[in-house]
Each structure stands twice: as C-alpha cells, then as structure tokens.
Coordinates of N, CA and C in Angstrom, one line a residue:
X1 N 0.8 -1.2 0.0 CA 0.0 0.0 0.0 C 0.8 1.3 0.0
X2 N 2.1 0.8 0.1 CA 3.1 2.4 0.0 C 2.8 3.3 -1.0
X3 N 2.9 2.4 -2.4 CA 2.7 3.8 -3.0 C 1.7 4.6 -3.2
X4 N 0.7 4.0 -3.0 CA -1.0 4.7 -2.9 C -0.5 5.4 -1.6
X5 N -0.2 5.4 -0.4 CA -0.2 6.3 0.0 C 0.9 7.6 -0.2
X6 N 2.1 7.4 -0.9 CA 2.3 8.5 -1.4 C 1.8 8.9 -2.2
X7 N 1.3 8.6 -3.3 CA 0.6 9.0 -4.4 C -0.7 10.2 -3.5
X8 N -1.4 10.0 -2.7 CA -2.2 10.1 -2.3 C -1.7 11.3 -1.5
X9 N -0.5 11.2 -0.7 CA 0.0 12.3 0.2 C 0.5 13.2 -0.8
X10 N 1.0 12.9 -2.3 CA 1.3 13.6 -3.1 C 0.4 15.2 -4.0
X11 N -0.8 14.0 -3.6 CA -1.9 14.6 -4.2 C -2.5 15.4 -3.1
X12 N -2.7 15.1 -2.3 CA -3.6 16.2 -0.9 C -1.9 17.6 -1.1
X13 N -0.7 17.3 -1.1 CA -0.2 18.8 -1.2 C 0.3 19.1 -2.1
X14 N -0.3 18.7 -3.7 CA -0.4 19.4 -4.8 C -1.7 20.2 -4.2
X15 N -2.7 19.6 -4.1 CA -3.7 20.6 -4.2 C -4.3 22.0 -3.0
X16 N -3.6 21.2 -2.6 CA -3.3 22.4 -1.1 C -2.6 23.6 -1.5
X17 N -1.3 23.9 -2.3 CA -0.7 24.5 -2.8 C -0.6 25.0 -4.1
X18 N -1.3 24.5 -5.3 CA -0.8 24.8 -6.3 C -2.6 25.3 -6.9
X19 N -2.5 26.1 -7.8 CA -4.3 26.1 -8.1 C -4.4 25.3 -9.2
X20 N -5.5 25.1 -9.9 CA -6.2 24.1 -10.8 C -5.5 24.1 -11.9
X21 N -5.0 25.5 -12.6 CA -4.0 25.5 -13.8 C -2.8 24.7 -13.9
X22 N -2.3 25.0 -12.5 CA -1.0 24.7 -12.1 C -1.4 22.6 -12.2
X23 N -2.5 22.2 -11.5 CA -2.2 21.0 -11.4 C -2.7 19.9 -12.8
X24 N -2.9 20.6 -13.3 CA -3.5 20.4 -14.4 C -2.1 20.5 -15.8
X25 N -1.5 21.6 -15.6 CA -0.1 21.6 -16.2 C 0.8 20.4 -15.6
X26 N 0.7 19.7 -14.4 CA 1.7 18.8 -13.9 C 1.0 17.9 -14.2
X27 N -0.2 17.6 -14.3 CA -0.6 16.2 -14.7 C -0.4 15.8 -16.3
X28 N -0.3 17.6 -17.0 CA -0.2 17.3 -18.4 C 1.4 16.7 -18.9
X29 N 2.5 17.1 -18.2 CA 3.7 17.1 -18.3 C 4.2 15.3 -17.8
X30 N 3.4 15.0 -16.5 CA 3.7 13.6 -16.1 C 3.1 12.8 -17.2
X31 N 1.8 12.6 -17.0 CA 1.0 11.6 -18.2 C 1.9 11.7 -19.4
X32 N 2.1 13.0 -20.5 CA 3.4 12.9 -21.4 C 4.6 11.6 -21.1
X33 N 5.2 11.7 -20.5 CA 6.0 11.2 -19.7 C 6.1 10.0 -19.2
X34 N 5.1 9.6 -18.7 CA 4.4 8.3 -18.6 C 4.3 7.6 -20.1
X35 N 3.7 8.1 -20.7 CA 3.1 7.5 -22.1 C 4.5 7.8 -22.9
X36 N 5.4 8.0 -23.1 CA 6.6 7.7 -23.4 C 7.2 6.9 -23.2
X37 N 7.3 6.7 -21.6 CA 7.8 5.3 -21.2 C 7.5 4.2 -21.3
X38 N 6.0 4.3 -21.2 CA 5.6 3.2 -21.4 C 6.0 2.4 -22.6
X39 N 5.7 3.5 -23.9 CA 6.0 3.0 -25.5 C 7.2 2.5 -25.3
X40 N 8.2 3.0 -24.7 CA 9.2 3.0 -25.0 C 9.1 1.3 -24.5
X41 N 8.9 1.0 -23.0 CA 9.2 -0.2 -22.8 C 8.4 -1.4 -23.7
X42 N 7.0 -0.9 -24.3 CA 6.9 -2.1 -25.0 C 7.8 -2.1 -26.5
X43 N 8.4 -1.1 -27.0 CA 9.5 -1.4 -28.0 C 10.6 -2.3 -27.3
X44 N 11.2 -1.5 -26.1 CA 12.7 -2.2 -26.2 C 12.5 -3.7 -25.4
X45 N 11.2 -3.6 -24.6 CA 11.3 -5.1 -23.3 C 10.1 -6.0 -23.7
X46 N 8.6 -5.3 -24.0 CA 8.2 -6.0 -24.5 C 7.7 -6.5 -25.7
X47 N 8.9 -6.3 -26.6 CA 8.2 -6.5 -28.3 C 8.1 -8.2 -28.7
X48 N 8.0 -8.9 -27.8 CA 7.6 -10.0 -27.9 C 6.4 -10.9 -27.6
X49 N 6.1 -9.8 -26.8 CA 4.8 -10.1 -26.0 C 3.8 -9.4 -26.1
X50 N 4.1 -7.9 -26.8 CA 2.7 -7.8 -27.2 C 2.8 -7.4 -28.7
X51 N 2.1 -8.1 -29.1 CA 1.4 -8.4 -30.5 C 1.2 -6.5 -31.5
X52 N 2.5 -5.8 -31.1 CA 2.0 -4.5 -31.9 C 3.0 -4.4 -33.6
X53 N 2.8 -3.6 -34.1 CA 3.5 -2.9 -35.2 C 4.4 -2.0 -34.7
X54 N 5.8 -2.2 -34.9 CA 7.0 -1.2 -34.0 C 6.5 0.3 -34.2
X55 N 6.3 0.3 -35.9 CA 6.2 2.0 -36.0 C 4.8 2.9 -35.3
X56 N 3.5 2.2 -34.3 CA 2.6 2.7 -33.3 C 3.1 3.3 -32.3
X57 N 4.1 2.5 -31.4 CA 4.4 2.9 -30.6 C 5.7 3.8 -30.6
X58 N 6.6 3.6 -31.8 CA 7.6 4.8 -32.5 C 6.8 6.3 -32.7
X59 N 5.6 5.8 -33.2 CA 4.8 7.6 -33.5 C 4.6 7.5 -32.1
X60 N 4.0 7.1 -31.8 CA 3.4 7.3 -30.2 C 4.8 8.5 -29.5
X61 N 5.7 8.3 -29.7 CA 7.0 8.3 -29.1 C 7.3 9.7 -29.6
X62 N 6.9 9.8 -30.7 CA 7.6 11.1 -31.5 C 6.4 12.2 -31.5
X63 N 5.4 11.3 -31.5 CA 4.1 12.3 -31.2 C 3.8 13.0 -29.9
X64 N 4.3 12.3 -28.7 CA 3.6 12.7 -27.0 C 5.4 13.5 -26.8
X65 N 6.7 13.6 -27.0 CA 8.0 14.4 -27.6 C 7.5 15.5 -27.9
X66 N 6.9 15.6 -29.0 CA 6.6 16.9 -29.5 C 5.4 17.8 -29.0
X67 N 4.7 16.7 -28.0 CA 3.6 17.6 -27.8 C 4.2 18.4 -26.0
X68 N 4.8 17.5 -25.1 CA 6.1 17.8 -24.3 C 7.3 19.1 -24.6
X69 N 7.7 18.6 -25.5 CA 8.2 20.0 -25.8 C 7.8 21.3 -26.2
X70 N 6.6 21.1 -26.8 CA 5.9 22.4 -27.3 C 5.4 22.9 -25.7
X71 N 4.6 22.0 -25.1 CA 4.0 22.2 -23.4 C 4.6 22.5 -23.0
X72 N 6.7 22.4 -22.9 CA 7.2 22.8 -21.7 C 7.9 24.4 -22.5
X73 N 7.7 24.6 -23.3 CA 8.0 26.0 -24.4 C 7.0 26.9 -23.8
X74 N 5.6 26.2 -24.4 CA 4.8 27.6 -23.4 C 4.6 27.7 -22.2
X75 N 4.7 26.8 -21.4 CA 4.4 26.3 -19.8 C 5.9 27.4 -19.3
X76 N 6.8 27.5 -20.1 CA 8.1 28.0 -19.3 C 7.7 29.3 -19.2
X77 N 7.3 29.8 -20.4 CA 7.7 31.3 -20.7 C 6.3 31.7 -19.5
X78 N 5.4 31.0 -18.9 CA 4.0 32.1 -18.2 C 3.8 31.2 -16.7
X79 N 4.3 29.5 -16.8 CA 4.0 29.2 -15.3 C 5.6 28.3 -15.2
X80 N 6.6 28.5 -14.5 CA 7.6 28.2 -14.1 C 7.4 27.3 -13.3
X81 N 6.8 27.3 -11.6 CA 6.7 26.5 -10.9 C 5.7 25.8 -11.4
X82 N 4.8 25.2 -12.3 CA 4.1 24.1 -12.6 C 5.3 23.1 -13.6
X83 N 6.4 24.0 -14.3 CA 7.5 23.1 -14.9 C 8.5 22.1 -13.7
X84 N 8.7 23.4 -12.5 CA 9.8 22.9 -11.5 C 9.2 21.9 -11.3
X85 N 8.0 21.8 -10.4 CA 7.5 21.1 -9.4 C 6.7 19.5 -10.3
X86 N 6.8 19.4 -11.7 CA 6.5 18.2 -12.5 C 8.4 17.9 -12.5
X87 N 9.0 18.7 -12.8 CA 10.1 18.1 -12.7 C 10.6 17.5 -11.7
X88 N 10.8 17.8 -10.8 CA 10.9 17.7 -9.4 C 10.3 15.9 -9.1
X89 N 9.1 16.2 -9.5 CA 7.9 14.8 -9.1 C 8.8 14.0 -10.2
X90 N 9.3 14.2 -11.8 CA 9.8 13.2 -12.1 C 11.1 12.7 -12.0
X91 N 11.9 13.2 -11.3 CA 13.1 12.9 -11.0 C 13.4 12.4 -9.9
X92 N 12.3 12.4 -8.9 CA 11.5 11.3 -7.9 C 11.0 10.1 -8.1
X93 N 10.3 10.0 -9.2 CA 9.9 9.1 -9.8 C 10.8 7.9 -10.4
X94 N 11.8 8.7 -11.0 CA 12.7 7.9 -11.5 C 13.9 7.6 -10.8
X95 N 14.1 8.0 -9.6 CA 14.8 7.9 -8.5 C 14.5 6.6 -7.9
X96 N 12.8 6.5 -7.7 CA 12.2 5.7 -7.0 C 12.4 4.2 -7.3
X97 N 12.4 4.5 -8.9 CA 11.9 3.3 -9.6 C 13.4 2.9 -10.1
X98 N 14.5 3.4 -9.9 CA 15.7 2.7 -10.2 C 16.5 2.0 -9.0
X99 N 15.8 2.9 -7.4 CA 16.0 1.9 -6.7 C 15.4 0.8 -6.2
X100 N 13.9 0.7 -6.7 CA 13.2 -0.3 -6.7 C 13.8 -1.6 -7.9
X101 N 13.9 -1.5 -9.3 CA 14.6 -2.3 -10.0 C 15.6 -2.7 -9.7
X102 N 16.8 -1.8 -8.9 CA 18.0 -2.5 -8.3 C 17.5 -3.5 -7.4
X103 N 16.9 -3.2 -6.3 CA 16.3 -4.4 -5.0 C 15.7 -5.5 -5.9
X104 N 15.4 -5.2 -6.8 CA 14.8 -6.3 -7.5 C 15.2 -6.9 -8.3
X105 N 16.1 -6.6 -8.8 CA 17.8 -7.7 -9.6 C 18.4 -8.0 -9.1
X106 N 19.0 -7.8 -7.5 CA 19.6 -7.9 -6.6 C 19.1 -9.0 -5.1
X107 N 18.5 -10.2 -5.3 CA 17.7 -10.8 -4.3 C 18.7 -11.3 -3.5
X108 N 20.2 -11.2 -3.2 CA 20.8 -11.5 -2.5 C 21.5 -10.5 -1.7
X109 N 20.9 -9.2 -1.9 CA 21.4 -8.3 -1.5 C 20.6 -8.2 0.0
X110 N 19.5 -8.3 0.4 CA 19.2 -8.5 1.7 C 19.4 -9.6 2.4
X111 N 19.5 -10.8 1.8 CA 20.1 -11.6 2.6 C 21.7 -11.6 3.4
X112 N 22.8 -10.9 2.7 CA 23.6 -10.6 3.1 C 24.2 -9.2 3.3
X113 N 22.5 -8.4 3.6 CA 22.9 -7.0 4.8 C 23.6 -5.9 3.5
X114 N 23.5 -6.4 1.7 CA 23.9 -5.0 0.8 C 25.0 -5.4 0.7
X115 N 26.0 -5.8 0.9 CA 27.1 -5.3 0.9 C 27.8 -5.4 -0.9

C-alpha cells in the first residue's frame, strides 16, 4: 500500500498548494512522460509479448516528444513553478523506480545486509 499512499499524500499537497491550472499543467507534463515510457518499454522489453506494429508505438513516441516540448515551451515562458515542481515529481519518480529495480535484480542483496 506504499505507493497509494504516497501517491495520495502527493496529491492532498499538490492541491493544497498549487491552483487548478498549475495541477492540471503537472498532470499534463507527467501523463506525457508516462506515455513515453511506457511505448518505450513495449518497444525495447516488450516487443515480444505484445502483438504491436513497432512504428505505433515509435509515433506514439515522437508524437507525446513533440507535444512535451511544445508544453514545456509555453508552460516556461507564463508558469515556471508548474515546470519545476512536474520536474521535481519526475526525478522522484525515477529515482524511486531505479532503486526499486536494483532491489529487485539484486535478491541476495538483503540476505547478506547489501554489501
């Protein structure tokens, strides 16, 4: 249940703090971001397993890129803190999830205390 509750503590002080534009700009910039990754992993990890056409998920890729960059173009030049604070959340994110994948390649590393 960890991460629903951060997710969840994440969300009560987004909204505490930021108004509706603002959260609405960070959900636009994550979901981007999300949906990048994702494509990305069913190209490089799962192109065996699911049954797609490489070049779907390649547009997909170049399509939700360009729509990101154009978003963080005008998002910069009129709301700053809705760019930091998506950045911020994604560099958490991927913080999270690289040391989760290490624990999880690593099954002997708790048994013998990390070292």
């Amino acid at each position: 249940h960890q991460p629903l509750l951060v997710t969840a503590a994440a969300a009560i002080v987004l909204t505490a703090t930021l108004d509706l534009s603002q959260i609405a700009s960070v959900g636009v910039f994550l979901y981007l971001s999300m949906d990048i990754a994702a494509q990305w992993g069913v190209l490089r990890r799962l192109k065996s397993q699911v049954p797609t056409k490489r070049w779907l998920p390649a547009a997909t890729i170049l399509l939700d890129t360009v729509l990101l960059v154009a978003f963080l173009i005008a998002k910069a030049g009129t709301d700053v803190l809705a760019v930091v604070i998506a950045a911020a959340i994604a560099v958490a994110i991927s913080l999270a999830q690289f040391v989760a994948s290490r624990r999880r390649s690593d099954p002997d590393r708790k048994k013998t205390g990390g070292s």
